[in-house]
Short mmCIF file of C-alpha atoms in Angstrom, two decimals:
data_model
loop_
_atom_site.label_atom_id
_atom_site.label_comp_id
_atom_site.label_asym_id
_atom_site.label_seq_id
_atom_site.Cartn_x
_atom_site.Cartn_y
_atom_site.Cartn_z
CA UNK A 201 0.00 0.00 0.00
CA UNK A 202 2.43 2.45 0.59
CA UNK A 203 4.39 1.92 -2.41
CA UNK A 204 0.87 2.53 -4.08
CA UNK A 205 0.55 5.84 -2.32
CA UNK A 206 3.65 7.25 -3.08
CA UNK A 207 3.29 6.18 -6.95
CA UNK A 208 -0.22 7.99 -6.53
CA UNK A 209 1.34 10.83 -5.13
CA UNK A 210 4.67 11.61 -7.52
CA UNK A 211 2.84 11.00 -10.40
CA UNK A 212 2.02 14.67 -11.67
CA UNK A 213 -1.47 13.52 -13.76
CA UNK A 214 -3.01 11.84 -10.95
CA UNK A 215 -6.17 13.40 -9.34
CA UNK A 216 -4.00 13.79 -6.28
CA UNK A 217 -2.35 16.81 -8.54
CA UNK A 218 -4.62 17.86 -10.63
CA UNK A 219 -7.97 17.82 -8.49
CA UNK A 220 -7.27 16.94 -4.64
CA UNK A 221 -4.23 19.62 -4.06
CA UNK A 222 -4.05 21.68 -6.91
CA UNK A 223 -7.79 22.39 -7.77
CA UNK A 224 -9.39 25.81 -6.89
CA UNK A 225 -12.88 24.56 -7.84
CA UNK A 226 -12.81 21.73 -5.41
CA UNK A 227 -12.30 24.17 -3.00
CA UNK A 228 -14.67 26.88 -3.93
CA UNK A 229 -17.24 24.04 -4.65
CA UNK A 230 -17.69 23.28 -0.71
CA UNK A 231 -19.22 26.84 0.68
CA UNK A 232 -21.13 26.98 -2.83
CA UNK A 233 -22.65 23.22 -2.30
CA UNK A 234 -23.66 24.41 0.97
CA UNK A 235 -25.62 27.36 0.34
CA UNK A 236 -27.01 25.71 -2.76
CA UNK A 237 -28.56 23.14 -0.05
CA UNK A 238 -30.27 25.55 2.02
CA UNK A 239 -32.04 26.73 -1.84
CA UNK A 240 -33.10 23.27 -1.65
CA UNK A 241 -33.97 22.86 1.32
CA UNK A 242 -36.04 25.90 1.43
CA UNK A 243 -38.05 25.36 -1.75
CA UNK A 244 -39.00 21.77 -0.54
CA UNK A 245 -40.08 22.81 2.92
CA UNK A 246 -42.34 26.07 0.53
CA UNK A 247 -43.78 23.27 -1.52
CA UNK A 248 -42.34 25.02 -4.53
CA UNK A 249 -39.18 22.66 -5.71
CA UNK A 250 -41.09 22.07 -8.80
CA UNK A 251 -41.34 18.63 -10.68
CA UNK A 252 -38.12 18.16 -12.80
CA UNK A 253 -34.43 18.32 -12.17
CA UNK A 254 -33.64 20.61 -14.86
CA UNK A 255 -33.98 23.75 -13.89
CA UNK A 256 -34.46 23.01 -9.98
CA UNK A 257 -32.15 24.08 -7.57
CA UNK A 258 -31.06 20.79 -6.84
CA UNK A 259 -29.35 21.17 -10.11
CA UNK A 260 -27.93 24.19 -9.06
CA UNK A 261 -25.93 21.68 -6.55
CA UNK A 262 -25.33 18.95 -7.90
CA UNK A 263 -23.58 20.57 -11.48
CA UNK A 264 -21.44 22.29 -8.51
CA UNK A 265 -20.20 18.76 -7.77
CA UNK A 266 -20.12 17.43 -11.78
CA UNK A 267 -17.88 20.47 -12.79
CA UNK A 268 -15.17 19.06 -10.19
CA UNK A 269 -13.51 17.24 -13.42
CA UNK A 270 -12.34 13.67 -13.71
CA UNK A 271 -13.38 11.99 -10.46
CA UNK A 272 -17.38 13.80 -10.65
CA UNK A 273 -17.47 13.91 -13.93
CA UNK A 274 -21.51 12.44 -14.70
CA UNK A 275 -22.07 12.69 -10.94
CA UNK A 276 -25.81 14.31 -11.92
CA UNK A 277 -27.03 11.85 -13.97
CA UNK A 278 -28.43 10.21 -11.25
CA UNK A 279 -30.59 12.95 -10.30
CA UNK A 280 -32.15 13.33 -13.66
CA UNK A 281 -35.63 12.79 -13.95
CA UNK A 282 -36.22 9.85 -16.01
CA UNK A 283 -40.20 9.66 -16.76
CA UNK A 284 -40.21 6.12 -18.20
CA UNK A 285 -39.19 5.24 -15.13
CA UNK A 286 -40.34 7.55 -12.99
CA UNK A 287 -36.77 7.93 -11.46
CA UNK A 288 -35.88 9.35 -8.67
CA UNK A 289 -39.19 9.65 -7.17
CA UNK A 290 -38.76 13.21 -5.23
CA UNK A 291 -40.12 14.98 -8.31
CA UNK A 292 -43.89 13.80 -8.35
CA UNK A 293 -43.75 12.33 -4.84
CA UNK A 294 -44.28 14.87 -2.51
CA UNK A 295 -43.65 12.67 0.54
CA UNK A 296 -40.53 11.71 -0.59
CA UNK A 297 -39.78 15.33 -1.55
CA UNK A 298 -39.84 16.72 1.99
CA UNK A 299 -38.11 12.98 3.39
CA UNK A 300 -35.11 14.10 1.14
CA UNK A 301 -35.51 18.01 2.25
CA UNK A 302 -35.26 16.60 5.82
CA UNK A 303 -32.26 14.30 5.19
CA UNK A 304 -30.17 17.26 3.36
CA UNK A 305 -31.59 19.40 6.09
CA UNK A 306 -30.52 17.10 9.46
CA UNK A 307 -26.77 16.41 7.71
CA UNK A 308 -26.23 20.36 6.60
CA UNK A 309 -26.97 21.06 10.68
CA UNK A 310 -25.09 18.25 12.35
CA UNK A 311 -21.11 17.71 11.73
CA UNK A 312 -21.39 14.00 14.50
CA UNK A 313 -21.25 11.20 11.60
CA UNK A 314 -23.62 9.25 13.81
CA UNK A 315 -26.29 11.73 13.49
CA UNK A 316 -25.65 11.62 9.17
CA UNK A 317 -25.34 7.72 9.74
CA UNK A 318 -28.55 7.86 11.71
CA UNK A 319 -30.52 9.94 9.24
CA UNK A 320 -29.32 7.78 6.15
CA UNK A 321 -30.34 4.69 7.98
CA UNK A 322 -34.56 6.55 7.91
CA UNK A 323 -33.47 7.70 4.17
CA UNK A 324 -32.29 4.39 2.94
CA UNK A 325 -35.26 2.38 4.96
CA UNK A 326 -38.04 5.14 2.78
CA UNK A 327 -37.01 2.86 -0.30
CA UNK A 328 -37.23 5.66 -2.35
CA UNK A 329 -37.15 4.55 -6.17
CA UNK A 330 -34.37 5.57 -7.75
CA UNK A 331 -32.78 7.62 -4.50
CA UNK A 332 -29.57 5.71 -4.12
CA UNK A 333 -25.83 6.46 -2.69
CA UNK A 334 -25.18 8.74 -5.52
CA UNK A 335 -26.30 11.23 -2.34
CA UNK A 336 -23.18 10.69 -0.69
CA UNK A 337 -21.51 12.65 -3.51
CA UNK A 338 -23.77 15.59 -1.88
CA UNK A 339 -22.57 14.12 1.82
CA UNK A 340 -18.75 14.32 1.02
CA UNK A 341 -19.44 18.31 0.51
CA UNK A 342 -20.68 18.48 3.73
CA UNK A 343 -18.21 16.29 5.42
CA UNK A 344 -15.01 15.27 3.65
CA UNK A 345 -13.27 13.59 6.55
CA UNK A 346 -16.25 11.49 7.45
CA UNK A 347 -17.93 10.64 3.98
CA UNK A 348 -16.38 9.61 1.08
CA UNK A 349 -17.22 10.40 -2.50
CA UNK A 350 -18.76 7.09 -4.32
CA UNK A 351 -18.94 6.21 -8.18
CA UNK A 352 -18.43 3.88 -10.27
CA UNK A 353 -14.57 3.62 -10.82
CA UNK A 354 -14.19 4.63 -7.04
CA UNK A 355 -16.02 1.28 -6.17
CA UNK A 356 -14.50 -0.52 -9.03
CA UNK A 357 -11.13 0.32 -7.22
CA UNK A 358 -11.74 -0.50 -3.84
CA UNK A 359 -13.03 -4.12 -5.25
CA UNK A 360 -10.08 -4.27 -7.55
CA UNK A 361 -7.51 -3.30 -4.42
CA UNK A 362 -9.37 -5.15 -0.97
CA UNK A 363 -10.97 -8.25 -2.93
CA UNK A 364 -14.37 -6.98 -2.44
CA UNK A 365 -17.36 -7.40 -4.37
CA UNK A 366 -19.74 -4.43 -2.99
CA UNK A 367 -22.28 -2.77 -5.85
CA UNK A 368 -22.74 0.58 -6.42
CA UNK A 369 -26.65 0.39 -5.84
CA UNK A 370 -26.36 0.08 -2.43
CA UNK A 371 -25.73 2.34 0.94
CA UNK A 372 -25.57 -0.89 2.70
CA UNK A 373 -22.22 -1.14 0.07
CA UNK A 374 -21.22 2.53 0.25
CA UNK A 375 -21.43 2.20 4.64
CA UNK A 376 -19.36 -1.06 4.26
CA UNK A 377 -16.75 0.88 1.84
CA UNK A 378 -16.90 4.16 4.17
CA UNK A 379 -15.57 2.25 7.29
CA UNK A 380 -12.57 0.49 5.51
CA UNK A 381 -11.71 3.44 3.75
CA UNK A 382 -11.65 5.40 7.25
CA UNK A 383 -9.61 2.69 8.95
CA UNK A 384 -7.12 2.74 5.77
CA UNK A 385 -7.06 6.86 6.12
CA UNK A 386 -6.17 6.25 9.70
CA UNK A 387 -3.00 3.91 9.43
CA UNK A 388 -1.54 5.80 6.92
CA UNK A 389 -2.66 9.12 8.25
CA UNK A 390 1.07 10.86 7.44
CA UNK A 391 0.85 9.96 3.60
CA UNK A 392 -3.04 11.13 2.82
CA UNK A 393 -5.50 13.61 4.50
CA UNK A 394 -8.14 13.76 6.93
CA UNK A 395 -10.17 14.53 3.74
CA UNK A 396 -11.08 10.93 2.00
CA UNK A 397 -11.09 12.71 -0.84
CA UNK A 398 -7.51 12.22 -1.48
CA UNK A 399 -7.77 8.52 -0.82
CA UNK A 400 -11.23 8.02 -3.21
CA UNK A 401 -8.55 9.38 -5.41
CA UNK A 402 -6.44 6.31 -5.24
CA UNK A 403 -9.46 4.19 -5.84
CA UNK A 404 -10.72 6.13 -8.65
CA UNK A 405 -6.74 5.63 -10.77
CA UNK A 406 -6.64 2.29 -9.75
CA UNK A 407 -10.58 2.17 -11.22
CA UNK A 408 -10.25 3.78 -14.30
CA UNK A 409 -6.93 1.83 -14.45
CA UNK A 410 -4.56 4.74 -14.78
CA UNK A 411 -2.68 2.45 -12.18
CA UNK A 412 -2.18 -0.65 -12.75
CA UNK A 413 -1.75 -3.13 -9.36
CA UNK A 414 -1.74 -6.72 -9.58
CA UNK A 415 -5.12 -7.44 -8.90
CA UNK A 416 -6.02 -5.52 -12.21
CA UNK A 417 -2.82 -6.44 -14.30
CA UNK A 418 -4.72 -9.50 -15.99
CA UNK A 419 -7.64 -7.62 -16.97
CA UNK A 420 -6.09 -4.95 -18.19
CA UNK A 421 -3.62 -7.25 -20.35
CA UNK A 422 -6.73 -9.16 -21.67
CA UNK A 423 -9.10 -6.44 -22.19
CA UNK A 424 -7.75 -2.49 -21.66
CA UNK A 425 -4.41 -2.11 -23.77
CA UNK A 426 -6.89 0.17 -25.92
CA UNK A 427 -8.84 1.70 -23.46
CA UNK A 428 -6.12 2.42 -21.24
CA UNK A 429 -4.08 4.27 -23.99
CA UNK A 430 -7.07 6.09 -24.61
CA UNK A 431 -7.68 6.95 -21.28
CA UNK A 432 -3.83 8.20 -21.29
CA UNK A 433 -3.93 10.36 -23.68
CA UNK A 434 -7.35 11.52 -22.73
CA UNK A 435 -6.19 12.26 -19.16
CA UNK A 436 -2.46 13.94 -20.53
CA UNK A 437 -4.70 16.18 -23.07
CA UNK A 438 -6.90 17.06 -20.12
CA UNK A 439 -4.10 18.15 -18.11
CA UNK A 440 -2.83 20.39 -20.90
CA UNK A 441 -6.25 21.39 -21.31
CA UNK A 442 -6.10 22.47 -18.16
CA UNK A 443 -3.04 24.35 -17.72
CA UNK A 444 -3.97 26.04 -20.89
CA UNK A 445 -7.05 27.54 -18.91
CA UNK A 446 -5.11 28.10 -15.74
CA UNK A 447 -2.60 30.00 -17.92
CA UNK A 448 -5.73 32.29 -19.57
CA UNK A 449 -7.17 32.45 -15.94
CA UNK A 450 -4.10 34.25 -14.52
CA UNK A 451 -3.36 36.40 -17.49
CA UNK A 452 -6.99 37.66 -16.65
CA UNK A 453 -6.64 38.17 -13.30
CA UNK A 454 -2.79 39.86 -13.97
CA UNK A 455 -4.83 42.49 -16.40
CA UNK A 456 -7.48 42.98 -13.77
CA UNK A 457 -4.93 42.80 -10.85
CA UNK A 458 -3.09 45.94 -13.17
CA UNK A 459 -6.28 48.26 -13.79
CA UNK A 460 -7.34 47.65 -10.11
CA UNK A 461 -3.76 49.64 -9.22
CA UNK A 462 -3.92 52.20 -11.93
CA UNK A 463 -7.23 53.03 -10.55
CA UNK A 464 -5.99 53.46 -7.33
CA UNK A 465 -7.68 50.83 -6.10
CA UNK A 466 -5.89 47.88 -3.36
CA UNK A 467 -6.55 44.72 -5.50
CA UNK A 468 -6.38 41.61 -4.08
CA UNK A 469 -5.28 37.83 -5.30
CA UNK A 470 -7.49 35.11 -4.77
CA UNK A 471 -5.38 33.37 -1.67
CA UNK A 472 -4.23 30.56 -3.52
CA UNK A 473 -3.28 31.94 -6.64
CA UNK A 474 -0.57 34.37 -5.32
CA UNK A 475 2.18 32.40 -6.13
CA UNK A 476 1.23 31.98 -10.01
CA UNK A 477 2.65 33.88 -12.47
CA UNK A 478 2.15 35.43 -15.83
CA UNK A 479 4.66 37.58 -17.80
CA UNK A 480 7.35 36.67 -15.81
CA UNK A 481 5.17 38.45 -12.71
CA UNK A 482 3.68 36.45 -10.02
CA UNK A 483 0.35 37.83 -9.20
CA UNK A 484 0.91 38.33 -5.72
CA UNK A 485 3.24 41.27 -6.37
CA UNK A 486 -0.01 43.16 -7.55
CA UNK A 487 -1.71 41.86 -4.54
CA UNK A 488 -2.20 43.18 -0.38
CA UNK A 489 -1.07 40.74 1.78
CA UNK A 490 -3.74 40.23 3.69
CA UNK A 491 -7.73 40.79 3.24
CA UNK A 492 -9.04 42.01 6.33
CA UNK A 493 -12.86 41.31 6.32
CA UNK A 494 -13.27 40.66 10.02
CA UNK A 495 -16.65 41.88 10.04
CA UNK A 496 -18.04 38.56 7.76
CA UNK A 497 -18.44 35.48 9.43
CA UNK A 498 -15.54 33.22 9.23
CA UNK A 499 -17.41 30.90 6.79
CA UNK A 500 -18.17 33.93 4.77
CA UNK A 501 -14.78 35.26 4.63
CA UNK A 502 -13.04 32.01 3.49
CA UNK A 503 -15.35 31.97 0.29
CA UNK A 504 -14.91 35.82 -0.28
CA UNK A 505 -10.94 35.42 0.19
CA UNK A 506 -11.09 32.66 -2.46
CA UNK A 507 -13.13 35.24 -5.02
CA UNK A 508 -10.13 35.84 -7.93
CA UNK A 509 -9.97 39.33 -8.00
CA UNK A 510 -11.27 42.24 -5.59
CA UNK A 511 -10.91 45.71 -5.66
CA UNK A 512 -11.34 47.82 -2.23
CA UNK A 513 -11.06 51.20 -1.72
CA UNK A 514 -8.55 53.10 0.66
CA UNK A 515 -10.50 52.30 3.81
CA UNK A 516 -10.73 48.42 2.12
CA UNK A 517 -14.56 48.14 1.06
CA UNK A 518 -15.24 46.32 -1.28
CA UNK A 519 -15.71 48.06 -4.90
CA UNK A 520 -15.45 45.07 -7.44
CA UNK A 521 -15.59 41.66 -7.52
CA UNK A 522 -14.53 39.22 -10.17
CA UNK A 523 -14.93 35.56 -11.21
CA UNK A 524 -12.83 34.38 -14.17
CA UNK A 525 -14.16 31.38 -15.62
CA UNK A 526 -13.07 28.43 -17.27
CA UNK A 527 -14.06 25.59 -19.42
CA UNK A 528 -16.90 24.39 -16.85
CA UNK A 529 -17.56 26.50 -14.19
CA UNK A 530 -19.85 29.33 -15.82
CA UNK A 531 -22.75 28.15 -13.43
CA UNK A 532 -20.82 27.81 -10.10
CA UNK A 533 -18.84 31.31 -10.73
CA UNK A 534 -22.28 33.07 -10.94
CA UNK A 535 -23.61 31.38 -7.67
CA UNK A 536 -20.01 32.40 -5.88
CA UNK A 537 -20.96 35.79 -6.78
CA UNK A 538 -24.09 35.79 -6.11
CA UNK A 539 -23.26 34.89 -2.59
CA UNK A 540 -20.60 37.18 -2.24
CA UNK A 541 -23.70 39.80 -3.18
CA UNK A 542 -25.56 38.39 -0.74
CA UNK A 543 -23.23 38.48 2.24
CA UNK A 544 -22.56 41.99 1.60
CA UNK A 545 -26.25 44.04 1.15
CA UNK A 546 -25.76 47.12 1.64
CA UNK A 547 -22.75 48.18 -0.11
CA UNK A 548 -22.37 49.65 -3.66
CA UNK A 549 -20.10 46.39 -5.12
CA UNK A 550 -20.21 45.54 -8.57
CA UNK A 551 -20.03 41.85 -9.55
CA UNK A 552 -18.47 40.36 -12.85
CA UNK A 553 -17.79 37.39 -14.52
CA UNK A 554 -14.93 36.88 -16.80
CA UNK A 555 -15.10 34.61 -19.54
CA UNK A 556 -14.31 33.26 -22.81
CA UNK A 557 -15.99 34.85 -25.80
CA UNK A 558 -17.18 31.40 -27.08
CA UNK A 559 -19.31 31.03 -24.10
CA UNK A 560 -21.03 34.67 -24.28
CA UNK A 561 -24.23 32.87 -25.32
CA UNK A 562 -24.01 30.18 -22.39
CA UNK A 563 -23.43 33.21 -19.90
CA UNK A 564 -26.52 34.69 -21.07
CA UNK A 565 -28.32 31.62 -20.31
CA UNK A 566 -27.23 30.78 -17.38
CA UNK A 567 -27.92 34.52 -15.62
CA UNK A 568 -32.05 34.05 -17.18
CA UNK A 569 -32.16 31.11 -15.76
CA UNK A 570 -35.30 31.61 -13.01
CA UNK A 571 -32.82 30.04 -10.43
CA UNK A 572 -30.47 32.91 -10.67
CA UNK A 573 -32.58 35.82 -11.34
CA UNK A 574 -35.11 34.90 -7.96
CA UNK A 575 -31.93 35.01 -5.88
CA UNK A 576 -32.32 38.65 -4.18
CA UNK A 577 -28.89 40.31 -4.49
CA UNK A 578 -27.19 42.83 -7.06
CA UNK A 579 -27.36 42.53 -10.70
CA UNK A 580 -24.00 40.25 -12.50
CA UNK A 581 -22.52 41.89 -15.52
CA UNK A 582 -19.62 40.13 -17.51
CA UNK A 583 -16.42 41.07 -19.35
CA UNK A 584 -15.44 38.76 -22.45
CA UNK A 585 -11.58 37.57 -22.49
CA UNK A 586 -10.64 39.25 -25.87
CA UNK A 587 -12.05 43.14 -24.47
CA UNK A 588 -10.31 42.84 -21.48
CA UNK A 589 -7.11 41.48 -22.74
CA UNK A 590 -7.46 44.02 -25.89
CA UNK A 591 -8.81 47.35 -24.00
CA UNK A 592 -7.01 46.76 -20.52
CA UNK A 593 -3.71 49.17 -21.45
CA UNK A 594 -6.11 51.65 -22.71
CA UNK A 595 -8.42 51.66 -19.75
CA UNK A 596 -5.26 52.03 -17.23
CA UNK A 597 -4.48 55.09 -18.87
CA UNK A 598 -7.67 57.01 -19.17
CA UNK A 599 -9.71 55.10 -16.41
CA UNK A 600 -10.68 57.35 -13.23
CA UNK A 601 -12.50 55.06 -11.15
CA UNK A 602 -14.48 51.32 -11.49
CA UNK A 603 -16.92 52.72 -13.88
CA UNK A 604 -14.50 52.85 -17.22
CA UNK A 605 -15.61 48.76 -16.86
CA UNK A 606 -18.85 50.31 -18.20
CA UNK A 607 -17.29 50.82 -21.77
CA UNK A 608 -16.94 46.94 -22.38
CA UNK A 609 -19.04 45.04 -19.30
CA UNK A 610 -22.61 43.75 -20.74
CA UNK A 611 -25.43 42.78 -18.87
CA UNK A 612 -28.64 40.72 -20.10
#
């Protein structure tokens, strides 16, 4: 095992890397999975959820967990609303509606895994067609060092790697995987995390048979040679993929980070991104060194700390706030800002996203939906890529104040 580990962990292109340490999304994705619960939870208990997935605010959620890439990736299919079969029945069964606004509504308020344990016990004894352990997708949200993430190459790999046979149908299964897994996290506590997400990741390689152990060697001889090559060069164009966008996403916030200062605004750094770089700059140089927001809520001020780019004034307001967006998150950029609206009534903020000029018509969509437009805080406005990259020397030079993001923002 711990030569497994510590191949899991040096390899640059595992999920270890690329989503467990080095992904801001995963991170962001855990204060805006929470508030998109209470949504939920809220609209059940006012009988006005609605009758399909699409377009519910349990969407809102769960396309918060799908856009963590690779190891969510299809994570809401099993929330769609499937008529033939009339799968899962919370949309035209009202009873089982509010049972599943009580069970998000008991594990959002409790952070004692017996209470969770206890409440999936009543939720798994309902028999609730359709209703299965995808939910603990949703649980590991609310407690990563207590629930695990479950899917299907997550429970392939656990089989594949402790001679199990559990099913992925099953909470009976997903309880029986959750205490091994906790027990493994424990004796090799100095090589993982108290978050299991970081050891679901080991599952999920040895799943999707990015690593091969011995248990899988003979299938994968017999059966995967193509798959697995596929998979490779799937996974190694999804990494470049990626730094691609993370490269784009810090020249944006560099330009931003620059007009902020020539404005004479203090401009902060999202707190994990000071140390990147772009133009030979790291964008912490353009960055104060610390945010002082004492007056939020500590919850609140971890998820406005990890906002990409804020301007503040001399006496450190708030003026701006800005979101740059990548290949998936569109949807989950607009609820963090939302939020940040939200936690800060009162003020005269503006909010923008930043994204690519391909996805103008997507941002459009997403800021009609009903979802976004019911949620009672300040109007979102975005800047395209191309006008901000194009127009940013010009607007340092003749900009006076936040408002010269007038001449190329758009609103719908």
């Amino acid at each position: 095992m711990k030569s497994l580990i510590e191949l899991y962990k040096t390899d640059q292109e595992s999920v270890y890397h690329t989503w467990f340490l080095q992904s801001n999304d995963r991170l962001k994705a855990f204060r805006t999975i929470r508030k998109g619960l209470l949504k939920v939870i809220k609209e059940i208990e006012e009988e006005s959820f609605g009758n399909d997935f699409k377009g519910s605010s349990l969407e809102f959620v769960v396309t918060a967990i799908s856009e963590q890439k690779q190891i969510f990736e299809g994570a809401a299919h099993a929330f769609y609303w499937k008529p033939k079969l009339r799968i899962p029945d919370i949309y035209e069964n009202s009873q089982n509606q509010k049972a599943f606004g009580r069970f998000l509504k008991s594990c959002l308020e409790t952070t004692k895994s017996e209470k969770v344990l206890e409440e999936l016990r009543r939720l798994d004894g309902l028999k609730i067609k359709g209703l299965g352990p995808a939910v603990a997708n949703i649980l590991y949200f609310l407690h990563p060092t207590i629930f695990p993430p479950f899917n299907t190459a997550i429970v392939s790999g656990f089989n594949l790697l402790y001679n199990e046979k559990i099913k992925l149908g099953s909470w009976e299964a997903y309880l029986h995987m959750r205490t091994k897994l906790i027990s493994e996290n424990e004796i090799h506590r100095d090589s993982f995390s108290k978050d299991l997400g970081a050891l679901a990741g080991l599952l999920f390689e040895i799943g999707s048979n990015r690593m091969i152990i011995e248990e899988n060697a003979m299938n994968f001889i017999k059966n995967e040679t193509e798959r697995f090559e596929k998979a490779k060069k799937r996974r190694r164009k999804d990494v470049k993929e990626d730094e691609a966008e993370e490269n784009t996403h810090s020249e944006m916030q560099y330009h931003l980070a620059r007009l902020g200062n020539s404005l004479g605004y203090k401009v902060w750094i999202a707190r994990n991104d000071h140390k990147r770089e772009w133009d030979f700059q790291k964008l912490g140089e353009f960055s104060i060194q610390n945010l002082n927001i004492f007056k939020f809520p500590p919850a609140v001020a971890d998820t406005i700390a990890l906002i990409d780019v804020l301007w503040l004034d001399q006496n450190e307001n708030i003026i701006a706030g800005f979101e740059v967006e990548k290949s998936t998150s569109i949807y989950s950029g607009i609820l963090r800002l939302s939020d940040l609206s939200l936690s800060i009534q009162g003020g005269t903020c503006q909010f923008y996203l930043v994204a690519p000029d391909k996805r103008e018509k997507e941002i459009k969509a997403q800021l009609l939906r009903p979802s976004i437009r019911s949620l009672d805080s300040q109007s979102i406005s975005y800047l395209l890529f191309n006008d901000l990259r194009c127009d940013c020397d010009a607007m340092c030079k003749f900009g006076n104040d936040a408002s010269i993001l007038n001449k190329i923002s758009k609103t719908v």
